[in-house]
mmCIF file of C-alpha atoms in Angstrom:
data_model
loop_
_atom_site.group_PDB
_atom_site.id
_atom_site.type_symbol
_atom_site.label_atom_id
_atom_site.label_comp_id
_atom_site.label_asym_id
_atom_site.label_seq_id
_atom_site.Cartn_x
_atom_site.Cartn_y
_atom_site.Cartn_z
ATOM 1 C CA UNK A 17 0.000 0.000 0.000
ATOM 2 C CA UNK A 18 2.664 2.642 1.087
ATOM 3 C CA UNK A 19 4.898 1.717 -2.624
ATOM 4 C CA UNK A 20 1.295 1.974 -3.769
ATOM 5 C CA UNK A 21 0.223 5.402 -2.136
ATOM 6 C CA UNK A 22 4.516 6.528 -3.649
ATOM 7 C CA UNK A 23 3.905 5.441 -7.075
ATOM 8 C CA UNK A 24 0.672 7.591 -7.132
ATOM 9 C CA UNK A 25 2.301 11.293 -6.189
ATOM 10 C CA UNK A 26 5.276 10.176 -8.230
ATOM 11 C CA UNK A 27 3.055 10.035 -11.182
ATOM 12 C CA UNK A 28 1.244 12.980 -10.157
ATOM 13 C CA UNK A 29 4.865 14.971 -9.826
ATOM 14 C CA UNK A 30 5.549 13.818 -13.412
ATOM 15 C CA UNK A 31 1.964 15.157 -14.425
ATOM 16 C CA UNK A 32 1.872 18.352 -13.034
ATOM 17 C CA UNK A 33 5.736 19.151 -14.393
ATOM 18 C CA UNK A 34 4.946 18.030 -17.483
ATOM 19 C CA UNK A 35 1.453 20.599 -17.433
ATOM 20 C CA UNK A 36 3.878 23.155 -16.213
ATOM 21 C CA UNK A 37 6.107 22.896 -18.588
ATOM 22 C CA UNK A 38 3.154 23.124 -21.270
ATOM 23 C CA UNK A 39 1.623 25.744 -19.972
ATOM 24 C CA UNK A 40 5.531 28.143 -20.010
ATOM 25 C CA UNK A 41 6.143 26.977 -23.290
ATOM 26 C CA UNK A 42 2.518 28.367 -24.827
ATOM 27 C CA UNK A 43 3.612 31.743 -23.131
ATOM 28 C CA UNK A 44 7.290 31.649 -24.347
ATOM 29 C CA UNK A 45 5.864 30.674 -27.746
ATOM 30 C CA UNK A 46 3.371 33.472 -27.822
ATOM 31 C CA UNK A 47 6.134 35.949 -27.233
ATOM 32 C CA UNK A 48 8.382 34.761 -29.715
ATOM 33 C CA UNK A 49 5.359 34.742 -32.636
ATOM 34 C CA UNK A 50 5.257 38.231 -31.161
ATOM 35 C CA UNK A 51 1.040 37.840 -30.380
ATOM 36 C CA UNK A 52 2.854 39.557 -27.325
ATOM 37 C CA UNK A 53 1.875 42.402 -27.971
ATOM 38 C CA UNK A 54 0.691 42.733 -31.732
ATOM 39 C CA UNK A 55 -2.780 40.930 -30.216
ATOM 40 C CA UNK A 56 -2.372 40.612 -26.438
ATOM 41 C CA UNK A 57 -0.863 42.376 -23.323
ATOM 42 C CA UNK A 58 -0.928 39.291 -21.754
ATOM 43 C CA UNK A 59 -0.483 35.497 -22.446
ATOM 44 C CA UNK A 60 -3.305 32.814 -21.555
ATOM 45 C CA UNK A 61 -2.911 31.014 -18.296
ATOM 46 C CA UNK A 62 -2.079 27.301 -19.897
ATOM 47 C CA UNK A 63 -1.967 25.359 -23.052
ATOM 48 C CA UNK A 64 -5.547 24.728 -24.920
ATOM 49 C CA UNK A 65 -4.680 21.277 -25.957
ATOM 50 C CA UNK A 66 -6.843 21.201 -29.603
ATOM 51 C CA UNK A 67 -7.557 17.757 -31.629
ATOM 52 C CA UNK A 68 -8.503 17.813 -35.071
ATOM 53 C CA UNK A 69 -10.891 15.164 -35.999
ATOM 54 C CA UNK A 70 -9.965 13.074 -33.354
ATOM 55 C CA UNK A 71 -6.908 11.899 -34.818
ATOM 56 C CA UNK A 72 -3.688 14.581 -34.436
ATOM 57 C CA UNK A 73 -3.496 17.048 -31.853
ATOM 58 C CA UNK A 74 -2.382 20.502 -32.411
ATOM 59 C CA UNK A 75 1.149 21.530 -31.235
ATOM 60 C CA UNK A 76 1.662 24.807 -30.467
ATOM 61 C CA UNK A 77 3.693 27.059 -32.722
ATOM 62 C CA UNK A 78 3.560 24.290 -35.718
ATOM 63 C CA UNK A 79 2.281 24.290 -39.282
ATOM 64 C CA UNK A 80 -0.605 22.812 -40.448
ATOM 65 C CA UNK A 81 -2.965 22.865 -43.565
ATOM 66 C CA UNK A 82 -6.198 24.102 -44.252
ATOM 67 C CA UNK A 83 -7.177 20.481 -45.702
ATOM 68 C CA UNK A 84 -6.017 19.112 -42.274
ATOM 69 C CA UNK A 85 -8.429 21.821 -40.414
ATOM 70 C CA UNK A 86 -11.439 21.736 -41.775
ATOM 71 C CA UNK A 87 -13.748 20.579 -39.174
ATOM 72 C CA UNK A 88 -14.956 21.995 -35.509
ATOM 73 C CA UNK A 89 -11.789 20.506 -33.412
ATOM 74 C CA UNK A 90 -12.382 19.372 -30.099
ATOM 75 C CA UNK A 91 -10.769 21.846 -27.321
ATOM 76 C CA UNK A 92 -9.552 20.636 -23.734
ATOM 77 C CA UNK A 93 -8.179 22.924 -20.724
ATOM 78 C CA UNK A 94 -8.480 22.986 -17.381
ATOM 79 C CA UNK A 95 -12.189 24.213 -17.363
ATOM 80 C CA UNK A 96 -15.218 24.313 -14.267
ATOM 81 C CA UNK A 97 -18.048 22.604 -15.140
ATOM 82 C CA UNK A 98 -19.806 24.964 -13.251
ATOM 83 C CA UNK A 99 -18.573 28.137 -15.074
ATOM 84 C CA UNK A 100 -19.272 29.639 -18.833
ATOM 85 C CA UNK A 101 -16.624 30.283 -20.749
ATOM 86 C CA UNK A 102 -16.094 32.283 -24.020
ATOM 87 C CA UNK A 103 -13.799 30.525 -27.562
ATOM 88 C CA UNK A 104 -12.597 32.796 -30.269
ATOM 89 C CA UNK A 105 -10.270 31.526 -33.210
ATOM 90 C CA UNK A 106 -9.076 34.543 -35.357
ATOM 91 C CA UNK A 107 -6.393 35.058 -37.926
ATOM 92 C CA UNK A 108 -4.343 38.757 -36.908
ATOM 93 C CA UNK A 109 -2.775 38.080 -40.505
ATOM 94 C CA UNK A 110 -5.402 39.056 -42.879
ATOM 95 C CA UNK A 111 -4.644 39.285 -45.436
ATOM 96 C CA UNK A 112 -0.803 38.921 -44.789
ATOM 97 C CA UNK A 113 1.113 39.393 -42.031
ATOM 98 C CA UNK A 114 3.099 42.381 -43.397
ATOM 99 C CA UNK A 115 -0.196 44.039 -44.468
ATOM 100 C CA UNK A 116 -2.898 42.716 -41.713
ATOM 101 C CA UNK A 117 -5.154 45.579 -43.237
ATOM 102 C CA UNK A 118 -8.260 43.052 -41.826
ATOM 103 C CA UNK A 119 -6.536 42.487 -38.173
ATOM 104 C CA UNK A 120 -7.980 40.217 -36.683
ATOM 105 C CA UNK A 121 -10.220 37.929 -38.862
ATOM 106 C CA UNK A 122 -12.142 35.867 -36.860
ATOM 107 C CA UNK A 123 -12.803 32.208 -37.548
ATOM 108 C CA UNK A 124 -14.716 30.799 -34.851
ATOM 109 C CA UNK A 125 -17.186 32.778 -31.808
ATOM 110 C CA UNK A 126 -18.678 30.642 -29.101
ATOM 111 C CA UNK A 127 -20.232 32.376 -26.041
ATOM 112 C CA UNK A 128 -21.519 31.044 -22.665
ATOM 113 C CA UNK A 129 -19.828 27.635 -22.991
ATOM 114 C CA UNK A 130 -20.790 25.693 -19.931
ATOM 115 C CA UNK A 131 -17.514 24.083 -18.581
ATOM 116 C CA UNK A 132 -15.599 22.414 -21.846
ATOM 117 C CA UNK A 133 -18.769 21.232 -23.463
ATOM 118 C CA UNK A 134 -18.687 24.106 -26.557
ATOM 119 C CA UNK A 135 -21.830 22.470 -28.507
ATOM 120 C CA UNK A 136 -23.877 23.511 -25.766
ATOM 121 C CA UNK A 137 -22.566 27.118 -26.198
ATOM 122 C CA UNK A 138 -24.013 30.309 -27.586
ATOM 123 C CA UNK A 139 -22.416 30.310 -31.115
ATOM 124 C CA UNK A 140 -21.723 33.875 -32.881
ATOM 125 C CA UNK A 141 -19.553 32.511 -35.454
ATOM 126 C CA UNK A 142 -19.771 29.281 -36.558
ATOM 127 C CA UNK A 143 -16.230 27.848 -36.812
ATOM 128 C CA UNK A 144 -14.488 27.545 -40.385
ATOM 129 C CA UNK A 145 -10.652 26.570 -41.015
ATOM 130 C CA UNK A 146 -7.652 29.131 -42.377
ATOM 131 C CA UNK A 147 -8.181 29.979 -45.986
ATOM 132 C CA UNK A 148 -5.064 32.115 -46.067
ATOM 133 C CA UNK A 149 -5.414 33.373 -49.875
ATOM 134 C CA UNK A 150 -2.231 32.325 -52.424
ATOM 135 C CA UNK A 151 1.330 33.854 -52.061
ATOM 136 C CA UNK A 152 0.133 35.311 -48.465
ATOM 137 C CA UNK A 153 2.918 33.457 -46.648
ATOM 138 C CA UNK A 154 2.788 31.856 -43.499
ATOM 139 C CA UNK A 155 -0.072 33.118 -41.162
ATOM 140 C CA UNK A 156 -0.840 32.583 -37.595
ATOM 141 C CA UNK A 157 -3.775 31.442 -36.079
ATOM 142 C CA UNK A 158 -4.628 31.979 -32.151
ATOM 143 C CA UNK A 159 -7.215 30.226 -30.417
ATOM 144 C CA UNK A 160 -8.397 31.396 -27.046
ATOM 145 C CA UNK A 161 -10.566 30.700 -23.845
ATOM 146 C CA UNK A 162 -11.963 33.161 -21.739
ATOM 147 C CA UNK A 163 -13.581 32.459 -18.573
ATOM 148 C CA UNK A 164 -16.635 34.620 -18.018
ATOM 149 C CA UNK A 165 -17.935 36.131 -14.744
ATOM 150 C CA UNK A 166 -21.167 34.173 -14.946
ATOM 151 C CA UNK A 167 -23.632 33.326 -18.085
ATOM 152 C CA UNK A 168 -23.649 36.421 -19.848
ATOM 153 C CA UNK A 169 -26.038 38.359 -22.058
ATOM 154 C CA UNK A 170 -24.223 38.997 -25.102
ATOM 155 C CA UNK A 171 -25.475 41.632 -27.771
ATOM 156 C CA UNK A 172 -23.326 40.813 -30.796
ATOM 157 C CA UNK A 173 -25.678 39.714 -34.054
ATOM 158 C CA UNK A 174 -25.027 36.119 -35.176
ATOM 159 C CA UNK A 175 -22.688 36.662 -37.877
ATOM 160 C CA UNK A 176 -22.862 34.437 -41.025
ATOM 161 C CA UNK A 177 -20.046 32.749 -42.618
ATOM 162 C CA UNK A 178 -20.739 34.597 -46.425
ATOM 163 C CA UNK A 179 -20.907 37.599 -44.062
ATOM 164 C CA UNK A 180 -16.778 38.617 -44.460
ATOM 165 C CA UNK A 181 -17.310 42.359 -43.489
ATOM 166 C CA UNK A 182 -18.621 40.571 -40.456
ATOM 167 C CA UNK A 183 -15.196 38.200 -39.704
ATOM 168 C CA UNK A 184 -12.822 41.203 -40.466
ATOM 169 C CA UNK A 185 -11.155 43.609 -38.016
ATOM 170 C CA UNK A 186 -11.872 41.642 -35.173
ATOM 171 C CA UNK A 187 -10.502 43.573 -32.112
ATOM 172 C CA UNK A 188 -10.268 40.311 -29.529
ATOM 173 C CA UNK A 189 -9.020 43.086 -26.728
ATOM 174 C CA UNK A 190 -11.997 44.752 -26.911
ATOM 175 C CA UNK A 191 -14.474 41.839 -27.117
ATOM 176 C CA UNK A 192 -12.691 40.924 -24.316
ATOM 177 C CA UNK A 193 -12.796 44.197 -22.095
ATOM 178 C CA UNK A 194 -16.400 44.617 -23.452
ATOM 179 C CA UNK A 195 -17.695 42.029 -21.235
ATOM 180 C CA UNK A 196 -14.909 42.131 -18.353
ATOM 181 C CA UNK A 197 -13.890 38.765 -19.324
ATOM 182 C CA UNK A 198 -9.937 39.679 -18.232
ATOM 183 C CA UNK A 199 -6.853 37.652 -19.634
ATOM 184 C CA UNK A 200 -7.029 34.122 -21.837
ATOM 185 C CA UNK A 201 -7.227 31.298 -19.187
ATOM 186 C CA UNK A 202 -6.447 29.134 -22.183
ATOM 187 C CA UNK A 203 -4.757 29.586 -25.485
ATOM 188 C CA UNK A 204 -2.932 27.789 -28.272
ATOM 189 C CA UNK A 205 -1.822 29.073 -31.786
ATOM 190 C CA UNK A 206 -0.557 27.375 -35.407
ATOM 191 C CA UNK A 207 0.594 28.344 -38.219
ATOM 192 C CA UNK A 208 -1.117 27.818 -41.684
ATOM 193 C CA UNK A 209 -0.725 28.931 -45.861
ATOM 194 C CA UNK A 210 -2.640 28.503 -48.668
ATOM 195 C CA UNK A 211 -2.993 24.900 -50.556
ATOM 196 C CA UNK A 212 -5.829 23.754 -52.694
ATOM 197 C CA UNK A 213 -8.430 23.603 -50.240
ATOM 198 C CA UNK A 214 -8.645 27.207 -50.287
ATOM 199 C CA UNK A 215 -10.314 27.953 -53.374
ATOM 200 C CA UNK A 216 -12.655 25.183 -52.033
ATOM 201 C CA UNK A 217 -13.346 26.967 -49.447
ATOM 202 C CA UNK A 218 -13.957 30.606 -50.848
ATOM 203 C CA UNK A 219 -16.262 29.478 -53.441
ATOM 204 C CA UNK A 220 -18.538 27.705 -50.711
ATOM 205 C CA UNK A 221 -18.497 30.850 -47.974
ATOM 206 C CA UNK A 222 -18.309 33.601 -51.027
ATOM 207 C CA UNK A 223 -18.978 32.255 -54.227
ATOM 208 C CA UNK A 224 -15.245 33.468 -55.174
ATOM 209 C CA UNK A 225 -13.099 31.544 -57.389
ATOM 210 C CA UNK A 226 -10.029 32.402 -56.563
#
């Protein structure tokens, strides 16, 4: 019982290291892809782990492609069930990140998530993958959780996904100070560029060919 009872917290030790460690290197990461303080004052609290289709899981600061993120991922943090919570996925590269004329474009809006179960959220954007557009480079993507005050009454319009003057300029800071929802307790962010899912993709939201 006693080896038993010493095995236990020595696994636990290894756990909570190992979540430390995570949750230093999202806010050393965040610095580096300078989102301190282009699109933040402050880094989130710990690592939003994020799976894609059940199958890969996203690691922070690493590229991915649109094909690979087309679906609603599943999200994971160290969430209350018995608190609301707010997601946001934008793009602060739009349309490239040495013009970001459309700063931030936002990708996915879920409000008054209870505990990590977003379905059962208050969706203002439905989510849709990066469709960085061709020869725009590398672009970041930043996903965040904010943890509300209580179930909120949100007066932002449901916004559409054909609806792009409705995704651009997407001030997160201000959403954020809007309803006193302070700092990201969560956060993770990849990088993405165009491939031929893209012109998939515009033609379905905007009837573009690109």
């Amino acid at each position: 019982m006693k080896l038993l009872r010493l095995l236990l917290l020595f696994v636990g030790f290894i756990c909570l290291s190992r979540s430390q460690d995570e949750n230093e290197n999202i806010r050393r990461i965040m610095k580096e892809m300078e989102v301190i303080p282009e699109i933040l004052d402050e880094p989130p609290g710990e690592l939003l782990r994020i799976k894609y289709e059940n199958t890969f899981d996203i690691e922070e600061g690493n590229f991915y492609a649109p094909k690979e993120l087309k679906f609603q991922p599943r999200l994971d943090w160290n969430a209350n069930t018995e608190t609301f919570y707010s997601v946001v996925m934008i793009c602060p590269d739009a349309p490239n990140r040495e013009n970001p004329m459309y700063r931030s474009w936002l990708h996915w809006l879920v409000v008054n998530v209870p505990g990590l179960d977003v379905m059962k959220g208050q969706p203002i954007s439905d989510y849709f993958g990066p469709l960085p557009p061709k020869d725009s480079g590398v672009q970041r993507y930043l996903v965040l959780v904010y943890q509300q005050s209580d179930k909120l009454d949100f007066d932002e319009k449901k916004i559409e996904l054909s609806n792009a003057d409705g995704h651009s300029n997407f001030d997160v800071m201000k959403f954020a100070q809007k309803y006193e929802l302070g700092t990201p307790v969560a956060g993770n962010i990849f990088l993405s560029r165009w491939d031929d899912y893209v012109p998939e993709l515009m033609k379905t939201l905007y009837g573009i060919n690109e």
